[in-house]
CSV table of C-alpha atoms in Angstrom, one decimal:
chain,number,residue,atom,x,y,z
A,3,MET,CA,21.6,14.9,15.9
A,4,ILE,CA,19.1,13.1,13.5
A,5,LYS,CA,16.3,12.1,15.5
A,6,ILE,CA,14.0,8.6,15.1
A,7,HIS,CA,10.3,9.4,15.6
A,8,ASP,CA,9.3,5.6,16.5
A,9,PHE,CA,8.3,3.0,19.6
A,10,LYS,CA,10.9,0.0,20.4
A,11,GLY,CA,9.8,-3.3,19.8
A,12,PHE,CA,7.8,-2.6,16.5
A,13,PRO,CA,8.4,-4.2,13.0
A,14,ASN,CA,8.5,-1.6,11.2
A,15,PRO,CA,11.2,0.6,14.0
A,16,MET,CA,12.6,-2.5,14.4
A,17,ARG,CA,13.9,-2.5,11.1
A,18,VAL,CA,15.5,0.5,11.1
A,19,ARG,CA,17.3,0.1,14.8
A,20,ILE,CA,18.7,-2.7,13.2
A,21,ALA,CA,20.1,-1.0,10.3
A,22,LEU,CA,21.3,2.2,13.0
A,23,ALA,CA,23.2,-0.9,14.8
A,24,GLU,CA,24.7,-2.4,11.9
A,25,LYS,CA,26.3,0.5,10.9
A,26,GLY,CA,27.5,1.2,14.5
A,27,ILE,CA,25.9,4.6,14.9
A,28,ALA,CA,22.6,4.1,16.7
A,29,ASP,CA,24.6,6.5,19.5
A,30,GLN,CA,24.6,9.0,17.0
A,31,VAL,CA,20.6,9.4,17.0
A,32,GLN,CA,18.1,10.5,19.5
A,33,PHE,CA,15.3,8.5,20.0
A,34,VAL,CA,12.0,10.3,20.0
A,35,THR,CA,9.0,7.9,21.7
A,36,VAL,CA,5.8,7.6,19.5
A,37,ASP,CA,2.8,6.4,21.7
A,38,VAL,CA,1.9,3.8,19.1
A,39,PRO,CA,-0.6,1.7,21.5
A,40,GLY,CA,-2.1,5.5,22.9
A,41,GLY,CA,-3.3,6.1,19.3
A,42,GLU,CA,-0.5,8.8,19.1
A,43,HIS,CA,0.7,8.4,15.3
A,44,LYS,CA,-3.1,8.9,14.6
A,45,GLN,CA,-3.2,12.5,16.5
A,46,ALA,CA,-2.1,16.1,13.4
A,47,ALA,CA,0.7,16.4,15.6
A,48,PHE,CA,2.3,13.2,14.0
A,49,LEU,CA,0.6,13.5,11.1
A,50,ALA,CA,2.3,16.5,10.1
A,51,LYS,CA,5.2,14.3,10.2
A,52,ASN,CA,4.0,11.5,8.4
A,53,PRO,CA,0.6,11.3,7.0
A,54,ASN,CA,0.8,7.7,6.9
A,55,ALA,CA,0.7,7.4,10.3
A,56,ALA,CA,3.5,4.8,10.9
A,57,VAL,CA,6.6,4.7,13.0
A,58,PRO,CA,9.5,5.3,12.2
A,59,VAL,CA,10.1,8.7,10.9
A,60,LEU,CA,13.6,10.1,10.6
A,61,GLU,CA,13.8,14.0,11.6
A,62,LEU,CA,17.0,15.5,10.1
A,63,GLU,CA,19.1,18.1,11.5
A,64,ASP,CA,17.2,20.8,8.6
A,65,GLY,CA,13.9,19.5,10.4
A,66,THR,CA,13.6,17.3,7.1
A,67,TYR,CA,10.9,14.4,8.3
A,68,ILE,CA,11.8,10.7,5.9
A,69,SER,CA,9.1,8.0,6.4
A,70,GLU,CA,9.2,4.6,4.8
A,71,CYS,CA,12.1,2.5,5.9
A,72,THR,CA,13.4,1.8,2.6
A,73,ALA,CA,13.9,5.7,2.3
A,74,ILE,CA,15.3,5.4,5.9
A,75,THR,CA,17.6,2.6,5.4
A,76,GLU,CA,19.2,4.4,1.9
A,77,TYR,CA,19.9,7.2,4.3
A,78,ILE,CA,21.5,5.6,7.2
A,79,ASP,CA,23.4,3.8,4.8
A,80,ALA,CA,25.3,6.5,3.1
A,81,LEU,CA,26.1,8.1,6.8
A,82,ALA,CA,28.8,5.3,7.1
A,83,GLY,CA,30.5,2.8,5.8
A,84,GLU,CA,31.0,-1.3,6.2
A,85,PRO,CA,28.7,-3.1,6.5
A,86,VAL,CA,26.8,-2.2,2.7
A,87,LEU,CA,23.3,-2.6,3.3
A,88,THR,CA,21.7,-1.3,-0.3
A,89,GLY,CA,24.3,-2.7,-2.4
A,90,LYS,CA,27.6,-1.2,-4.0
A,91,SER,CA,27.3,-2.2,-8.1
A,92,ALA,CA,24.2,-1.3,-9.5
A,93,ARG,CA,23.6,-5.0,-10.2
A,94,GLU,CA,23.8,-5.8,-6.5
A,95,ARG,CA,21.9,-2.9,-5.7
A,96,ALA,CA,18.6,-3.8,-7.8
A,97,VAL,CA,18.6,-7.7,-6.1
A,98,ILE,CA,18.7,-6.4,-3.0
A,99,HIS,CA,16.4,-3.4,-3.5
A,100,MET,CA,13.8,-6.6,-5.5
A,101,MET,CA,14.6,-8.9,-2.8
A,102,GLN,CA,13.7,-6.5,0.1
A,103,ARG,CA,10.2,-5.6,-1.8
A,104,ARG,CA,9.8,-9.4,-2.1
A,105,ALA,CA,10.4,-9.5,1.8
A,106,GLU,CA,7.5,-6.8,2.4
A,107,ILE,CA,5.3,-7.8,0.0
A,108,GLY,CA,5.3,-11.7,0.9
A,109,LEU,CA,6.0,-11.4,4.6
A,110,LEU,CA,6.5,-7.9,6.6
A,111,ASP,CA,3.3,-6.3,4.8
A,112,ALA,CA,1.3,-9.5,4.8
A,113,VAL,CA,1.3,-10.4,8.7
A,114,ALA,CA,0.7,-6.7,8.9
A,115,SER,CA,-2.1,-6.9,7.1
A,116,TYR,CA,-3.4,-10.2,8.6
A,117,PHE,CA,-2.4,-9.0,12.4
A,118,HIS,CA,-4.4,-5.3,11.7
A,119,HIS,CA,-7.1,-6.8,10.1
A,120,ALA,CA,-7.9,-10.6,11.1
A,121,THR,CA,-7.1,-10.4,14.9
A,122,PRO,CA,-7.8,-7.3,17.6
A,123,GLY,CA,-4.6,-5.9,16.6
A,124,LEU,CA,-4.1,-2.5,18.4
A,125,GLY,CA,-7.5,-2.7,20.1
A,126,PRO,CA,-10.6,-1.1,18.6
A,127,GLN,CA,-9.6,2.5,19.4
A,128,ILE,CA,-6.9,2.3,16.9
A,129,GLU,CA,-8.1,-0.7,14.6
A,130,THR,CA,-11.1,1.6,13.0
A,131,TYR,CA,-11.2,-0.9,10.3
A,132,GLN,CA,-10.9,-4.5,9.3
A,133,ASN,CA,-12.0,-6.8,7.1
A,134,HIS,CA,-12.0,-10.1,8.0
A,135,GLU,CA,-11.4,-11.8,5.3
A,136,TRP,CA,-8.6,-10.0,4.2
A,137,GLY,CA,-7.0,-10.5,6.9
A,138,GLU,CA,-7.5,-14.3,7.0
A,139,LYS,CA,-5.9,-14.5,3.2
A,140,ASN,CA,-2.7,-12.2,4.4
A,141,ARG,CA,-1.8,-14.9,6.7
A,142,GLU,CA,-2.0,-17.4,3.6
A,143,ARG,CA,-0.2,-15.1,1.9
A,144,ALA,CA,2.8,-14.7,4.7
A,145,LEU,CA,2.5,-18.5,4.6
A,146,ALA,CA,3.3,-18.5,1.2
A,147,GLY,CA,6.4,-15.9,1.2
A,148,MET,CA,8.6,-18.5,4.0
A,149,ARG,CA,7.9,-21.2,1.8
A,150,TYR,CA,8.8,-19.0,-1.5
A,151,PHE,CA,12.3,-17.5,1.2
A,152,ASP,CA,12.9,-21.2,2.1
A,153,GLY,CA,13.2,-22.4,-1.3
A,154,LEU,CA,15.5,-19.4,-2.4
A,155,LEU,CA,17.7,-20.1,0.9
A,156,GLU,CA,18.4,-23.9,0.1
A,157,SER,CA,21.0,-22.1,-2.4
A,158,ARG,CA,22.4,-18.8,-0.6
A,159,SER,CA,23.1,-17.7,2.9
A,160,TYR,CA,21.2,-14.4,2.9
A,161,LEU,CA,18.2,-13.2,0.5
A,162,ALA,CA,20.6,-11.3,-1.7
A,163,GLY,CA,23.0,-13.8,-1.8
A,164,ASP,CA,26.0,-14.0,0.3
A,165,HIS,CA,25.9,-10.6,2.2
A,166,PHE,CA,23.4,-9.8,4.8
A,167,SER,CA,21.6,-6.8,3.6
A,168,MET,CA,18.6,-4.5,4.0
A,169,ALA,CA,16.3,-7.6,2.6
A,170,ASP,CA,17.2,-9.6,5.0
A,171,ILE,CA,16.6,-6.9,8.0
A,172,THR,CA,13.2,-7.1,6.4
A,173,ALA,CA,12.3,-10.3,6.3
A,174,PHE,CA,13.7,-10.5,9.8
A,175,ALA,CA,11.3,-7.9,11.0
A,176,GLY,CA,8.6,-9.9,9.4
A,177,MET,CA,9.2,-13.2,10.8
A,178,ALA,CA,9.4,-11.5,14.4
A,179,PHE,CA,6.2,-9.7,13.3
A,180,ALA,CA,4.5,-13.4,12.5
A,181,ALA,CA,5.6,-14.7,16.4
A,182,PHE,CA,4.0,-12.0,17.8
A,183,ALA,CA,1.0,-12.3,15.9
A,184,LYS,CA,1.1,-16.1,16.3
A,185,ILE,CA,1.8,-17.5,12.7
A,186,ASP,CA,3.5,-20.1,13.4
A,187,VAL,CA,6.5,-21.3,11.0
A,188,PRO,CA,6.6,-24.7,10.0
A,189,ALA,CA,9.3,-26.8,10.9
A,190,THR,CA,9.6,-28.1,7.6
A,191,LEU,CA,11.1,-24.9,6.4
A,192,LYS,CA,14.3,-25.4,7.1
A,193,HIS,CA,16.3,-23.2,5.2
A,194,LEU,CA,14.4,-20.6,6.5
A,195,HIS,CA,14.3,-21.6,10.2
A,196,ALA,CA,18.2,-21.6,9.3
A,197,TRP,CA,18.6,-18.4,8.4
A,198,HIS,CA,16.8,-16.9,11.2
A,199,GLY,CA,19.5,-18.6,13.6
A,200,ARG,CA,22.1,-17.2,11.4
A,201,VAL,CA,20.5,-13.7,11.0
A,202,ALA,CA,18.9,-13.6,15.1
A,203,SER,CA,22.7,-14.1,16.2
A,204,ARG,CA,24.0,-10.6,14.7
A,205,PRO,CA,25.4,-8.6,17.5
A,206,SER,CA,22.6,-5.5,15.9
A,207,ILE,CA,19.9,-7.8,16.3
A,208,ALA,CA,20.5,-7.9,20.0
A,209,SER,CA,20.6,-4.3,20.3
A,210,ALA,CA,17.5,-3.5,18.7
B,160,MET,CA,21.7,-6.6,-24.5
B,161,ILE,CA,19.3,-6.2,-21.2
B,162,LYS,CA,15.4,-7.4,-22.1
B,163,ILE,CA,12.4,-5.8,-20.3
B,164,HIS,CA,9.7,-8.4,-20.1
B,165,ASP,CA,6.5,-6.4,-20.0
B,166,PHE,CA,2.8,-6.3,-21.4
B,167,LYS,CA,2.6,-2.2,-23.1
B,168,GLY,CA,0.3,0.2,-22.1
B,169,PHE,CA,-0.2,-1.6,-18.2
B,170,PRO,CA,0.4,1.0,-15.5
B,171,ASN,CA,3.8,-1.1,-14.2
B,172,PRO,CA,5.2,-1.3,-17.4
B,173,MET,CA,4.8,2.2,-17.9
B,174,ARG,CA,6.8,3.1,-15.1
B,175,VAL,CA,10.0,1.5,-16.5
B,176,ARG,CA,9.4,2.8,-19.9
B,177,ILE,CA,9.0,5.9,-18.9
B,178,ALA,CA,12.7,5.5,-17.2
B,179,LEU,CA,14.3,4.4,-20.0
B,180,ALA,CA,13.0,7.2,-22.1
B,181,GLU,CA,13.8,9.9,-19.6
B,182,LYS,CA,17.6,7.8,-19.4
B,183,GLY,CA,17.6,8.2,-23.6
B,184,ILE,CA,18.4,4.2,-23.7
B,185,ALA,CA,15.1,3.0,-25.1
B,186,ASP,CA,16.7,1.9,-28.0
B,187,GLN,CA,19.6,0.0,-26.0
B,188,VAL,CA,16.9,-2.5,-24.7
B,189,GLN,CA,15.0,-5.6,-26.1
B,190,PHE,CA,11.6,-5.8,-25.1
B,191,VAL,CA,9.4,-9.0,-24.7
B,192,THR,CA,6.5,-9.0,-24.7
B,193,VAL,CA,4.0,-11.3,-21.8
B,194,ASP,CA,0.2,-12.2,-22.6
B,195,VAL,CA,-0.8,-10.4,-19.3
B,196,PRO,CA,-4.5,-10.6,-20.7
B,197,GLY,CA,-4.3,-14.0,-21.5
B,198,GLY,CA,-2.8,-15.6,-17.6
B,199,GLU,CA,1.0,-16.0,-19.5
B,200,HIS,CA,2.2,-14.1,-16.3
B,201,LYS,CA,0.7,-17.0,-14.0
B,202,GLN,CA,2.2,-19.7,-15.3
B,203,ALA,CA,5.4,-21.4,-14.8
B,204,ALA,CA,7.7,-20.3,-17.1
B,205,PHE,CA,7.1,-16.7,-16.4
B,206,LEU,CA,6.6,-17.7,-12.6
B,207,ALA,CA,10.7,-18.8,-12.4
B,208,LYS,CA,11.1,-15.0,-13.4
B,209,ASN,CA,9.3,-13.5,-11.1
B,210,PRO,CA,7.7,-15.8,-8.6
B,211,ASN,CA,5.1,-12.1,-7.7
B,212,ALA,CA,3.5,-12.9,-11.4
B,213,ALA,CA,4.1,-9.4,-12.5
B,214,VAL,CA,5.6,-7.2,-15.7
B,215,PRO,CA,7.3,-5.8,-15.8
B,216,VAL,CA,10.8,-7.9,-15.2
B,217,LEU,CA,14.4,-6.6,-16.3
B,218,GLU,CA,16.9,-9.5,-17.8
B,219,LEU,CA,20.1,-8.7,-17.1
B,220,GLU,CA,22.7,-9.9,-19.8
B,221,ASP,CA,24.0,-12.5,-17.1
B,222,GLY,CA,20.6,-14.3,-17.4
B,223,THR,CA,19.5,-12.3,-13.6
B,224,TYR,CA,15.7,-11.2,-13.6
B,225,ILE,CA,14.7,-8.6,-12.0
B,226,SER,CA,11.5,-7.7,-10.8
B,227,GLU,CA,9.4,-4.3,-9.0
B,228,CYS,CA,9.9,-1.6,-10.5
B,229,THR,CA,11.6,0.5,-7.9
B,230,ALA,CA,14.6,-1.8,-8.2
B,231,ILE,CA,14.2,-2.1,-11.9
B,232,THR,CA,14.7,2.2,-11.8
B,233,GLU,CA,17.5,2.2,-9.7
B,234,TYR,CA,19.4,-0.3,-12.1
B,235,ILE,CA,18.4,1.9,-15.2
B,236,ASP,CA,19.2,5.2,-13.7
B,237,ALA,CA,23.0,3.6,-13.4
B,238,LEU,CA,23.0,2.9,-16.4
B,239,ALA,CA,23.4,6.6,-18.0
B,240,GLY,CA,23.4,10.6,-16.9
B,241,GLU,CA,20.9,13.4,-16.5
B,242,PRO,CA,18.2,13.5,-15.4
B,243,VAL,CA,18.6,11.4,-12.3
B,244,LEU,CA,15.9,9.9,-11.3
B,245,THR,CA,16.0,8.5,-7.8
B,246,GLY,CA,18.9,11.1,-6.7
B,247,LYS,CA,22.5,12.4,-5.9
B,248,SER,CA,22.6,13.5,-2.4
B,249,ALA,CA,21.7,11.2,0.0
B,250,ARG,CA,18.9,13.6,1.5
B,251,GLU,CA,17.6,13.6,-2.5
B,252,ARG,CA,18.0,10.3,-2.5
B,253,ALA,CA,16.0,9.5,0.8
B,254,VAL,CA,13.3,12.4,0.2
B,255,ILE,CA,12.4,10.7,-3.4
B,256,HIS,CA,12.6,7.2,-1.8
B,257,MET,CA,9.3,7.8,0.4
B,258,MET,CA,7.3,9.6,-2.2
B,259,GLN,CA,7.6,6.7,-4.7
B,260,ARG,CA,6.7,4.8,-1.4
B,261,ARG,CA,3.6,6.9,-0.9
B,262,ALA,CA,3.0,7.3,-4.4
B,263,GLU,CA,2.9,3.1,-4.7
B,264,ILE,CA,0.4,3.2,-1.1
B,265,GLY,CA,-1.6,6.1,-1.9
B,266,LEU,CA,-2.5,5.8,-5.6
B,267,LEU,CA,-0.8,2.8,-7.4
B,268,ASP,CA,-1.3,0.3,-5.3
B,269,ALA,CA,-4.8,1.5,-4.1
B,270,VAL,CA,-6.0,1.9,-7.6
B,271,ALA,CA,-4.6,-1.4,-8.5
B,272,SER,CA,-6.4,-2.7,-5.4
B,273,TYR,CA,-9.8,-1.3,-6.5
B,274,PHE,CA,-9.4,-2.9,-9.8
B,275,HIS,CA,-8.4,-6.1,-9.3
B,276,HIS,CA,-11.2,-6.7,-6.1
B,277,ALA,CA,-13.9,-4.0,-7.1
B,278,THR,CA,-14.2,-4.4,-10.7
B,279,PRO,CA,-14.2,-7.3,-12.7
B,280,GLY,CA,-10.5,-7.0,-13.6
B,281,LEU,CA,-8.5,-9.0,-15.8
B,282,GLY,CA,-11.5,-11.8,-15.9
B,283,PRO,CA,-12.8,-14.6,-14.0
B,284,GLN,CA,-9.6,-16.5,-15.3
B,285,ILE,CA,-6.9,-14.6,-13.8
B,286,GLU,CA,-8.8,-12.6,-10.8
B,287,THR,CA,-9.0,-15.7,-8.8
B,288,TYR,CA,-9.7,-14.3,-5.6
B,289,GLN,CA,-12.0,-11.2,-5.4
B,290,ASN,CA,-12.9,-9.0,-2.1
B,291,HIS,CA,-15.3,-6.4,-3.1
B,292,GLU,CA,-15.0,-4.8,0.0
B,293,TRP,CA,-11.5,-4.3,0.2
B,294,GLY,CA,-11.5,-2.9,-3.2
B,295,GLU,CA,-13.9,-0.3,-2.4
B,296,LYS,CA,-12.0,1.0,0.3
B,297,ASN,CA,-9.0,1.1,-1.5
B,298,ARG,CA,-11.0,3.1,-3.8
B,299,GLU,CA,-11.6,5.6,-0.8
B,300,ARG,CA,-7.6,5.0,-0.3
B,301,ALA,CA,-6.6,6.5,-3.9
B,302,LEU,CA,-8.9,9.3,-3.5
B,303,ALA,CA,-7.7,10.3,0.0
B,304,GLY,CA,-4.2,9.6,-2.3
B,305,MET,CA,-5.1,12.6,-4.9
B,306,ARG,CA,-6.0,15.0,-2.2
B,307,TYR,CA,-2.6,14.3,-0.3
B,308,PHE,CA,-0.8,14.4,-3.1
B,309,ASP,CA,-2.5,17.9,-4.1
B,310,GLY,CA,-1.8,19.5,-0.6
B,311,LEU,CA,2.0,18.5,-1.3
B,312,LEU,CA,1.8,19.7,-4.9
B,313,GLU,CA,1.0,23.0,-4.2
B,314,SER,CA,4.1,24.4,-2.9
B,315,ARG,CA,6.5,22.0,-4.9
B,316,SER,CA,6.0,21.6,-8.5
B,317,TYR,CA,6.8,17.6,-8.4
B,318,LEU,CA,6.8,15.3,-5.8
B,319,ALA,CA,10.0,15.4,-4.4
B,320,GLY,CA,10.7,19.0,-4.8
B,321,ASP,CA,11.8,21.1,-7.4
B,322,HIS,CA,13.0,18.2,-9.6
B,323,PHE,CA,11.0,15.4,-11.6
B,324,SER,CA,12.1,12.1,-10.2
B,325,MET,CA,11.3,8.6,-9.8
B,326,ALA,CA,8.2,9.4,-7.5
B,327,ASP,CA,6.7,11.3,-10.3
B,328,ILE,CA,6.6,8.3,-12.8
B,329,THR,CA,5.2,6.0,-10.0
B,330,ALA,CA,2.0,8.6,-9.6
B,331,PHE,CA,1.6,9.3,-12.6
B,332,ALA,CA,1.5,5.5,-13.5
B,333,GLY,CA,-1.4,5.4,-11.0
B,334,MET,CA,-3.1,8.4,-12.5
B,335,ALA,CA,-3.3,6.4,-16.0
B,336,PHE,CA,-4.7,3.5,-13.9
B,337,ALA,CA,-7.3,5.3,-12.1
B,338,ALA,CA,-8.5,7.0,-15.5
B,339,PHE,CA,-8.5,3.0,-17.0
B,340,ALA,CA,-10.2,2.1,-13.7
B,341,LYS,CA,-12.8,4.7,-13.9
B,342,ILE,CA,-11.9,6.4,-10.7
B,343,ASP,CA,-12.6,10.1,-11.4
B,344,VAL,CA,-9.8,13.1,-10.0
B,345,PRO,CA,-11.7,15.7,-8.9
B,346,ALA,CA,-12.1,19.0,-10.5
B,347,THR,CA,-11.0,20.8,-7.0
B,348,LEU,CA,-7.9,18.8,-7.3
B,349,LYS,CA,-6.2,21.8,-9.3
B,350,HIS,CA,-2.3,21.4,-7.9
B,351,LEU,CA,-3.2,17.5,-8.9
B,352,HIS,CA,-4.1,18.6,-12.3
B,353,ALA,CA,-1.8,20.9,-13.0
B,354,TRP,CA,1.4,18.8,-12.3
B,355,HIS,CA,-0.4,16.3,-14.1
B,356,GLY,CA,-0.1,18.3,-17.3
B,357,ARG,CA,3.2,18.9,-16.6
B,358,VAL,CA,4.4,15.5,-16.4
B,359,ALA,CA,2.3,14.4,-19.1
B,360,SER,CA,4.1,17.1,-21.5
B,361,ARG,CA,7.7,15.4,-21.1
B,362,PRO,CA,9.0,13.6,-24.3
B,363,SER,CA,8.8,10.6,-22.3
B,364,ILE,CA,5.2,10.1,-21.7
B,365,ALA,CA,4.3,9.9,-24.6
B,366,SER,CA,6.7,7.5,-26.0
B,367,ALA,CA,5.8,5.2,-23.1
């Protein structure tokens, strides 16, 4: 049985849990809790699994560890049929990978940088380097990202077009992280709010 | 004919040009120069192609613009046969995507952050926001990334295992950027140097 080493409720673990739920295979995975609030992800045993000290990590049956959500999602997407989260045609795959990366750069990673640099984050034991100005700059970037996605969603239902994909999962986790970090989403971004409602109503979300 | 909007010699354009050369299809692409040193990538006409103001951008025959190198490389990889740059099996694809992301985080993007924040970068007209301390922190991260890859390459020929892949292309572009930004690679990292020599000797590199 494959394993997911993670911490439930955190943004990146959420991405992989939503992907598993979308594919209907969450019950075929063993979840192993990593005590991120306690700093377990920065200790040697976990660093051997992922030197970047981040959850989630997928452990294959042959003992291979796969980190980075795009890589894990690619693997999960190949395990079962519909919905296809990473695209079918070369064009679909390219658009989805582009939009998923934009959702990281402009939203999820920007919010994470704000949280870890400009707020107490996970506390002084874990946040051993903070650059407050960089954190504040990334709050601006997250808000710019929200405005960009709002404009995009004026003319499409999901980030990569007509279908829910890996890119929407990344952006949804980014919005969840923004709420946790108390970055308010401007009420004027009505297309973004409507998209958020559509995504939040998917059964996979409630379970993740 | 598909088009690549880029600026020859810059790190991210290099990634896509190497991928095209590896696949043997560089002559099936029209290259369009974007005057990045002159700031063309920050003007409205280019931002309509890529709101993140970065080259390269792939333009498909139907007018779709694809940015982000992973997305472009996925598309290119589907256009022709060997060598497969993004993996064949689900496991291979997962390992390659993981290592390509590690090469971005730990090397290419770290060097870019050093260059754009802690050096004059592309000059005051283009570098409108700099955070010197963040830049210096990323120089440390790039050196840590080099040490990580050196350790990895002690027991494998390429970043994702026995075969050259998209991950090696990203790391090679990161090393080229490090040289340009005058981040010296410690001589003690002999496995990294040996890998660099192996990759540099590929015909695709000389042409990119």
